[in-house]
Amino acid sequence: MGDTVQMHFSTVDYVIFVVLLVASAGIGLYYAFSGGRQRTTQEFLLADRSMRCLPVSLSLLATFQSAVAILGAPSEIYTYGTQYWFLGCSYFLGLLIPAHIFIPVFYRLRLSSAYEYLELRFSKSVRICGTVTFIFQMVIYMGVVLYAPALALNAVTGFDLWGAVLAMGLVCTLYTALGGLKAVIWTDVFQTIVMFAGQLAVIVVGTHQAGGIAEVWRKAQNGSRIAGLDLNPDPLERHTFWTLGVGGVFLMLALYGVNQAQVQRYLSSRTEKEAIMSCYAVFPCQQVVLTLGCLMGLVMYARYGEESPLDQGYVTTNDQMVLYLVMDVLRDLPGLPGLFVACLFSGALSTISSAFNSLATVTMEDLIKPHVPAMTEARATLLSKMLALAYGLVCLAMAYIASLMGSVLQAALSIFGMVGGPLLGLFCLGMFFPWANSTGALVGLASGLVMAFWIGIGSFVSRMSLSALPVINATIIPDVGNMTTAVMTTLTTTKPRPSGVQALYSLSYMWYSAHNSATVVVVGLVVSFLTGPWKEKDLNPGTVYPVLGNLLFFLPQRYREKLCCVTPLEDKSKDLDRQPYRMAQKESNGVACTKEEDKLREEEGERVTAQPTCNLAHTLQETAL
């Protein structure tokens, strides 16, 4: 087990790894030279709104549950036990709410960028602030996802670090810039299958070598790694049922509800129904991914017990333990280590390509097109491809910075909590509170971001000062790498409970998203009431979901109207001639509509305007909600 600190790939492993990169690039080239050849922004950024449920759902899954989950979840289970498994409880509401609230609003507005919604609901300045915040979030996240698997691979196998980073970055940039969203989604499907195969290979072989699944479970129980239901409501506890099951819901909403990379997939679906079904299909897939990660952690514990490769000095961080396990378990089976590394890099490729595509989309739709209305379709498409290429190069630069972020799982989730949380709050403020105005939205977003970075940076500094104490052995505090002060039980039993600002710094990273989104909503509402709340007639139709109107159904109509609870999504005209609401549609320099789309919507039972909707400078599309 420990006779070699660094293991090496066989020729077969290298071949499998190269085949993965070539196949991914091949899919991109195929879509670059087939079909519409990515000649329009509609095809390049939204796959002609023609995608079916299954590929969209697998792409949704691969985008954020890939290299992060493969590397992070097993080492989390090995170190702390199976409490992390309860994150699966958050998936239900975390996917149900986007399916029935966010998707209908975004899809019926026929958007290209989620941040177009912010202009329709608030103002152009709110849209730009939301877009810039998203770009900042994704650029940092890309660096984590690209660098972490390459570093782990280098540490365990001696695989050239920057060779792996450049190979992934350049292949990913190639097929994203050439093949557009279709290539991204179909490579995600291929890469998801490779991910499942690689994880299953390790679990099956590792379980067999440990003496069977019963023996794995027995060793985990004896080592106190099988966690029960921890109902401790303390938000400072790193992982409890409430932290994972409730705090995780807000994290999932930030990922699957309002993140452009996911919203873009919903919008690429052929129909709204298929978009909703793809969200439902992610639920069992998410549970499978979580279960595979947890089983790998248990297999790791059954093999090493308390003598972890980290303690033995074979690896330097928690994230490298998974690859050490793979090379150790599969060393006598040529090809399988290569399959797992292909699985790991598939996860990274699927995430990064999604980021490139979504970043190109928001930059094009939110920052360039509104200021260059006369741009031709051909030039817009070329510029979109160049943007995807440019973000690919930025990603390679960010990979260097990512080496300072520590554990990939918690670093990634912390980034989404710190930046994704305020964005979630901004969308919730607009979608659920009709009286929120543009000033409230801007001040709320700024407050949420300030709060997020105050807690994040403060807790990072606090953790670093704690780890610098001379009385603490380096093996007692693992490299948790997120912005929380998580320490082993041996320390927490003697350490007094934090109070005041230190308590805020000790907040579990799983609560970041909930805390920061709540800050945006509360501050946004207070500022809106102080500066003059908007009335229902001030709002664009279709931009507010009638959650308050539904909750206060027992009030008479006149009181609900005074409270601004009869929102634009309710069909108030049905008592007149039963005409559905007209929803705001984008300028003609946005993504072009097609006759096929109108025909498709007619088949779905929706009414369309008598004129071709795309030939109007500023049209209103009729859809019944």
PDB file of N, CA and C in Angstrom, residues 508-559:
ATOM      1  N   SER A 508     -21.090  28.058   9.137  1.00  0.00           N
ATOM      2  CA  SER A 508     -20.826  26.964   8.197  1.00  0.00           C
ATOM      3  C   SER A 508     -20.927  27.462   6.762  1.00  0.00           C
ATOM      4  N   TYR A 509     -19.999  27.010   5.927  1.00  0.00           N
ATOM      5  CA  TYR A 509     -20.004  27.461   4.523  1.00  0.00           C
ATOM      6  C   TYR A 509     -21.287  27.091   3.800  1.00  0.00           C
ATOM      7  N   MET A 510     -22.023  26.090   4.294  1.00  0.00           N
ATOM      8  CA  MET A 510     -23.276  25.698   3.646  1.00  0.00           C
ATOM      9  C   MET A 510     -24.399  26.718   3.867  1.00  0.00           C
ATOM     10  N   TRP A 511     -24.214  27.613   4.831  1.00  0.00           N
ATOM     11  CA  TRP A 511     -25.219  28.664   5.080  1.00  0.00           C
ATOM     12  C   TRP A 511     -24.900  29.950   4.327  1.00  0.00           C
ATOM     13  N   TYR A 512     -23.761  30.007   3.654  1.00  0.00           N
ATOM     14  CA  TYR A 512     -23.380  31.246   2.973  1.00  0.00           C
ATOM     15  C   TYR A 512     -24.460  31.727   2.008  1.00  0.00           C
ATOM     16  N   SER A 513     -24.936  30.820   1.180  1.00  0.00           N
ATOM     17  CA  SER A 513     -25.904  31.206   0.145  1.00  0.00           C
ATOM     18  C   SER A 513     -27.179  31.746   0.772  1.00  0.00           C
ATOM     19  N   ALA A 514     -27.708  31.053   1.799  1.00  0.00           N
ATOM     20  CA  ALA A 514     -28.939  31.485   2.458  1.00  0.00           C
ATOM     21  C   ALA A 514     -28.739  32.836   3.139  1.00  0.00           C
ATOM     22  N   HIS A 515     -27.649  32.985   3.861  1.00  0.00           N
ATOM     23  CA  HIS A 515     -27.390  34.216   4.595  1.00  0.00           C
ATOM     24  C   HIS A 515     -27.242  35.410   3.651  1.00  0.00           C
ATOM     25  N   ASN A 516     -26.486  35.221   2.584  1.00  0.00           N
ATOM     26  CA  ASN A 516     -26.209  36.339   1.679  1.00  0.00           C
ATOM     27  C   ASN A 516     -27.418  36.701   0.823  1.00  0.00           C
ATOM     28  N   SER A 517     -28.202  35.703   0.408  1.00  0.00           N
ATOM     29  CA  SER A 517     -29.411  36.014  -0.370  1.00  0.00           C
ATOM     30  C   SER A 517     -30.449  36.702   0.515  1.00  0.00           C
ATOM     31  N   ALA A 518     -30.556  36.273   1.777  1.00  0.00           N
ATOM     32  CA  ALA A 518     -31.493  36.924   2.703  1.00  0.00           C
ATOM     33  C   ALA A 518     -31.100  38.382   2.939  1.00  0.00           C
ATOM     34  N   THR A 519     -29.786  38.646   3.006  1.00  0.00           N
ATOM     35  CA  THR A 519     -29.307  40.027   3.174  1.00  0.00           C
ATOM     36  C   THR A 519     -29.764  40.902   2.015  1.00  0.00           C
ATOM     37  N   VAL A 520     -29.642  40.393   0.793  1.00  0.00           N
ATOM     38  CA  VAL A 520     -30.058  41.150  -0.391  1.00  0.00           C
ATOM     39  C   VAL A 520     -31.557  41.456  -0.337  1.00  0.00           C
ATOM     40  N   VAL A 521     -32.369  40.453  -0.009  1.00  0.00           N
ATOM     41  CA  VAL A 521     -33.824  40.633   0.009  1.00  0.00           C
ATOM     42  C   VAL A 521     -34.233  41.639   1.083  1.00  0.00           C
ATOM     43  N   VAL A 522     -33.712  41.484   2.298  1.00  0.00           N
ATOM     44  CA  VAL A 522     -34.111  42.372   3.401  1.00  0.00           C
ATOM     45  C   VAL A 522     -33.678  43.807   3.121  1.00  0.00           C
ATOM     46  N   VAL A 523     -32.420  44.011   2.775  1.00  0.00           N
ATOM     47  CA  VAL A 523     -31.930  45.369   2.488  1.00  0.00           C
ATOM     48  C   VAL A 523     -32.660  45.951   1.281  1.00  0.00           C
ATOM     49  N   GLY A 524     -32.863  45.128   0.248  1.00  0.00           N
ATOM     50  CA  GLY A 524     -33.554  45.600  -0.951  1.00  0.00           C
ATOM     51  C   GLY A 524     -34.965  46.059  -0.665  1.00  0.00           C
ATOM     52  N   LEU A 525     -35.701  45.328   0.171  1.00  0.00           N
ATOM     53  CA  LEU A 525     -37.072  45.713   0.515  1.00  0.00           C
ATOM     54  C   LEU A 525     -37.101  46.986   1.359  1.00  0.00           C
ATOM     55  N   VAL A 526     -36.194  47.084   2.336  1.00  0.00           N
ATOM     56  CA  VAL A 526     -36.154  48.285   3.189  1.00  0.00           C
ATOM     57  C   VAL A 526     -35.868  49.518   2.343  1.00  0.00           C
ATOM     58  N   VAL A 527     -34.845  49.433   1.481  1.00  0.00           N
ATOM     59  CA  VAL A 527     -34.493  50.582   0.631  1.00  0.00           C
ATOM     60  C   VAL A 527     -35.624  50.899  -0.342  1.00  0.00           C
ATOM     61  N   SER A 528     -36.297  49.882  -0.864  1.00  0.00           N
ATOM     62  CA  SER A 528     -37.411  50.111  -1.789  1.00  0.00           C
ATOM     63  C   SER A 528     -38.542  50.875  -1.115  1.00  0.00           C
ATOM     64  N   PHE A 529     -38.867  50.522   0.116  1.00  0.00           N
ATOM     65  CA  PHE A 529     -39.941  51.226   0.825  1.00  0.00           C
ATOM     66  C   PHE A 529     -39.527  52.648   1.174  1.00  0.00           C
ATOM     67  N   LEU A 530     -38.246  52.865   1.459  1.00  0.00           N
ATOM     68  CA  LEU A 530     -37.770  54.207   1.794  1.00  0.00           C
ATOM     69  C   LEU A 530     -37.714  55.117   0.570  1.00  0.00           C
ATOM     70  N   THR A 531     -37.441  54.540  -0.595  1.00  0.00           N
ATOM     71  CA  THR A 531     -37.288  55.349  -1.819  1.00  0.00           C
ATOM     72  C   THR A 531     -38.533  55.344  -2.696  1.00  0.00           C
ATOM     73  N   GLY A 532     -39.592  54.711  -2.237  1.00  0.00           N
ATOM     74  CA  GLY A 532     -40.830  54.678  -3.015  1.00  0.00           C
ATOM     75  C   GLY A 532     -41.056  53.358  -3.702  1.00  0.00           C
ATOM     76  N   PRO A 533     -41.825  52.469  -3.065  1.00  0.00           N
ATOM     77  CA  PRO A 533     -42.052  51.147  -3.660  1.00  0.00           C
ATOM     78  C   PRO A 533     -42.801  51.247  -4.986  1.00  0.00           C
ATOM     79  N   TRP A 534     -42.500  50.336  -5.897  1.00  0.00           N
ATOM     80  CA  TRP A 534     -43.177  50.308  -7.184  1.00  0.00           C
ATOM     81  C   TRP A 534     -44.574  49.721  -7.035  1.00  0.00           C
ATOM     82  N   LYS A 535     -45.444  50.168  -7.912  1.00  0.00           N
ATOM     83  CA  LYS A 535     -46.799  49.623  -7.949  1.00  0.00           C
ATOM     84  C   LYS A 535     -46.884  48.610  -9.087  1.00  0.00           C
ATOM     85  N   GLU A 536     -47.970  47.884  -9.079  1.00  0.00           N
ATOM     86  CA  GLU A 536     -48.132  46.815 -10.060  1.00  0.00           C
ATOM     87  C   GLU A 536     -48.064  47.334 -11.484  1.00  0.00           C
ATOM     88  N   LYS A 537     -48.619  48.511 -11.714  1.00  0.00           N
ATOM     89  CA  LYS A 537     -48.661  49.065 -13.070  1.00  0.00           C
ATOM     90  C   LYS A 537     -47.276  49.482 -13.570  1.00  0.00           C
ATOM     91  N   ASP A 538     -46.300  49.601 -12.638  1.00  0.00           N
ATOM     92  CA  ASP A 538     -44.939  49.976 -13.032  1.00  0.00           C
ATOM     93  C   ASP A 538     -44.147  48.802 -13.600  1.00  0.00           C
ATOM     94  N   LEU A 539     -44.648  47.586 -13.409  1.00  0.00           N
ATOM     95  CA  LEU A 539     -43.858  46.394 -13.717  1.00  0.00           C
ATOM     96  C   LEU A 539     -44.091  45.901 -15.138  1.00  0.00           C
ATOM     97  N   ASN A 540     -43.054  45.330 -15.728  1.00  0.00           N
ATOM     98  CA  ASN A 540     -43.216  44.642 -17.004  1.00  0.00           C
ATOM     99  C   ASN A 540     -44.019  43.372 -16.793  1.00  0.00           C
ATOM    100  N   PRO A 541     -45.002  43.096 -17.632  1.00  0.00           N
ATOM    101  CA  PRO A 541     -45.783  41.854 -17.478  1.00  0.00           C
ATOM    102  C   PRO A 541     -44.883  40.624 -17.564  1.00  0.00           C
ATOM    103  N   GLY A 542     -45.159  39.651 -16.725  1.00  0.00           N
ATOM    104  CA  GLY A 542     -44.454  38.388 -16.804  1.00  0.00           C
ATOM    105  C   GLY A 542     -43.175  38.307 -16.004  1.00  0.00           C
ATOM    106  N   THR A 543     -42.837  39.382 -15.245  1.00  0.00           N
ATOM    107  CA  THR A 543     -41.557  39.374 -14.535  1.00  0.00           C
ATOM    108  C   THR A 543     -41.690  39.057 -13.044  1.00  0.00           C
ATOM    109  N   VAL A 544     -42.930  38.941 -12.551  1.00  0.00           N
ATOM    110  CA  VAL A 544     -43.130  38.632 -11.136  1.00  0.00           C
ATOM    111  C   VAL A 544     -43.948  37.354 -11.015  1.00  0.00           C
ATOM    112  N   TYR A 545     -43.473  36.436 -10.200  1.00  0.00           N
ATOM    113  CA  TYR A 545     -44.203  35.187  -9.980  1.00  0.00           C
ATOM    114  C   TYR A 545     -45.226  35.409  -8.863  1.00  0.00           C
ATOM    115  N   PRO A 546     -46.465  34.934  -9.035  1.00  0.00           N
ATOM    116  CA  PRO A 546     -47.542  35.286  -8.098  1.00  0.00           C
ATOM    117  C   PRO A 546     -47.522  34.508  -6.785  1.00  0.00           C
ATOM    118  N   VAL A 547     -46.351  34.422  -6.142  1.00  0.00           N
ATOM    119  CA  VAL A 547     -46.280  33.637  -4.911  1.00  0.00           C
ATOM    120  C   VAL A 547     -47.066  34.300  -3.783  1.00  0.00           C
ATOM    121  N   LEU A 548     -46.990  35.640  -3.669  1.00  0.00           N
ATOM    122  CA  LEU A 548     -47.739  36.316  -2.608  1.00  0.00           C
ATOM    123  C   LEU A 548     -49.232  36.265  -2.882  1.00  0.00           C
ATOM    124  N   GLY A 549     -49.594  36.438  -4.142  1.00  0.00           N
ATOM    125  CA  GLY A 549     -51.014  36.348  -4.495  1.00  0.00           C
ATOM    126  C   GLY A 549     -51.584  34.977  -4.174  1.00  0.00           C
ATOM    127  N   ASN A 550     -50.784  33.932  -4.378  1.00  0.00           N
ATOM    128  CA  ASN A 550     -51.235  32.569  -4.067  1.00  0.00           C
ATOM    129  C   ASN A 550     -51.318  32.337  -2.564  1.00  0.00           C
ATOM    130  N   LEU A 551     -50.346  32.867  -1.817  1.00  0.00           N
ATOM    131  CA  LEU A 551     -50.341  32.669  -0.372  1.00  0.00           C
ATOM    132  C   LEU A 551     -51.464  33.441   0.320  1.00  0.00           C
ATOM    133  N   LEU A 552     -51.813  34.608  -0.220  1.00  0.00           N
ATOM    134  CA  LEU A 552     -52.851  35.446   0.392  1.00  0.00           C
ATOM    135  C   LEU A 552     -54.174  35.331  -0.363  1.00  0.00           C
ATOM    136  N   PHE A 553     -54.445  34.154  -0.885  1.00  0.00           N
ATOM    137  CA  PHE A 553     -55.658  33.937  -1.686  1.00  0.00           C
ATOM    138  C   PHE A 553     -56.930  34.229  -0.903  1.00  0.00           C
ATOM    139  N   PHE A 554     -56.882  34.137   0.434  1.00  0.00           N
ATOM    140  CA  PHE A 554     -58.085  34.287   1.255  1.00  0.00           C
ATOM    141  C   PHE A 554     -58.503  35.747   1.417  1.00  0.00           C
ATOM    142  N   LEU A 555     -57.620  36.704   1.041  1.00  0.00           N
ATOM    143  CA  LEU A 555     -57.977  38.121   1.158  1.00  0.00           C
ATOM    144  C   LEU A 555     -58.856  38.554  -0.012  1.00  0.00           C
ATOM    145  N   PRO A 556     -59.753  39.497   0.228  1.00  0.00           N
ATOM    146  CA  PRO A 556     -60.552  40.037  -0.893  1.00  0.00           C
ATOM    147  C   PRO A 556     -59.652  40.661  -1.957  1.00  0.00           C
ATOM    148  N   GLN A 557     -60.148  40.699  -3.178  1.00  0.00           N
ATOM    149  CA  GLN A 557     -59.368  41.187  -4.317  1.00  0.00           C
ATOM    150  C   GLN A 557     -58.836  42.594  -4.096  1.00  0.00           C
ATOM    151  N   ARG A 558     -59.646  43.480  -3.552  1.00  0.00           N
ATOM    152  CA  ARG A 558     -59.218  44.882  -3.420  1.00  0.00           C
ATOM    153  C   ARG A 558     -58.054  45.025  -2.441  1.00  0.00           C
ATOM    154  N   TYR A 559     -58.050  44.197  -1.379  1.00  0.00           N
ATOM    155  CA  TYR A 559     -56.938  44.255  -0.434  1.00  0.00           C
ATOM    156  C   TYR A 559     -55.659  43.691  -1.046  1.00  0.00           C
TER     157      TYR A 559
END
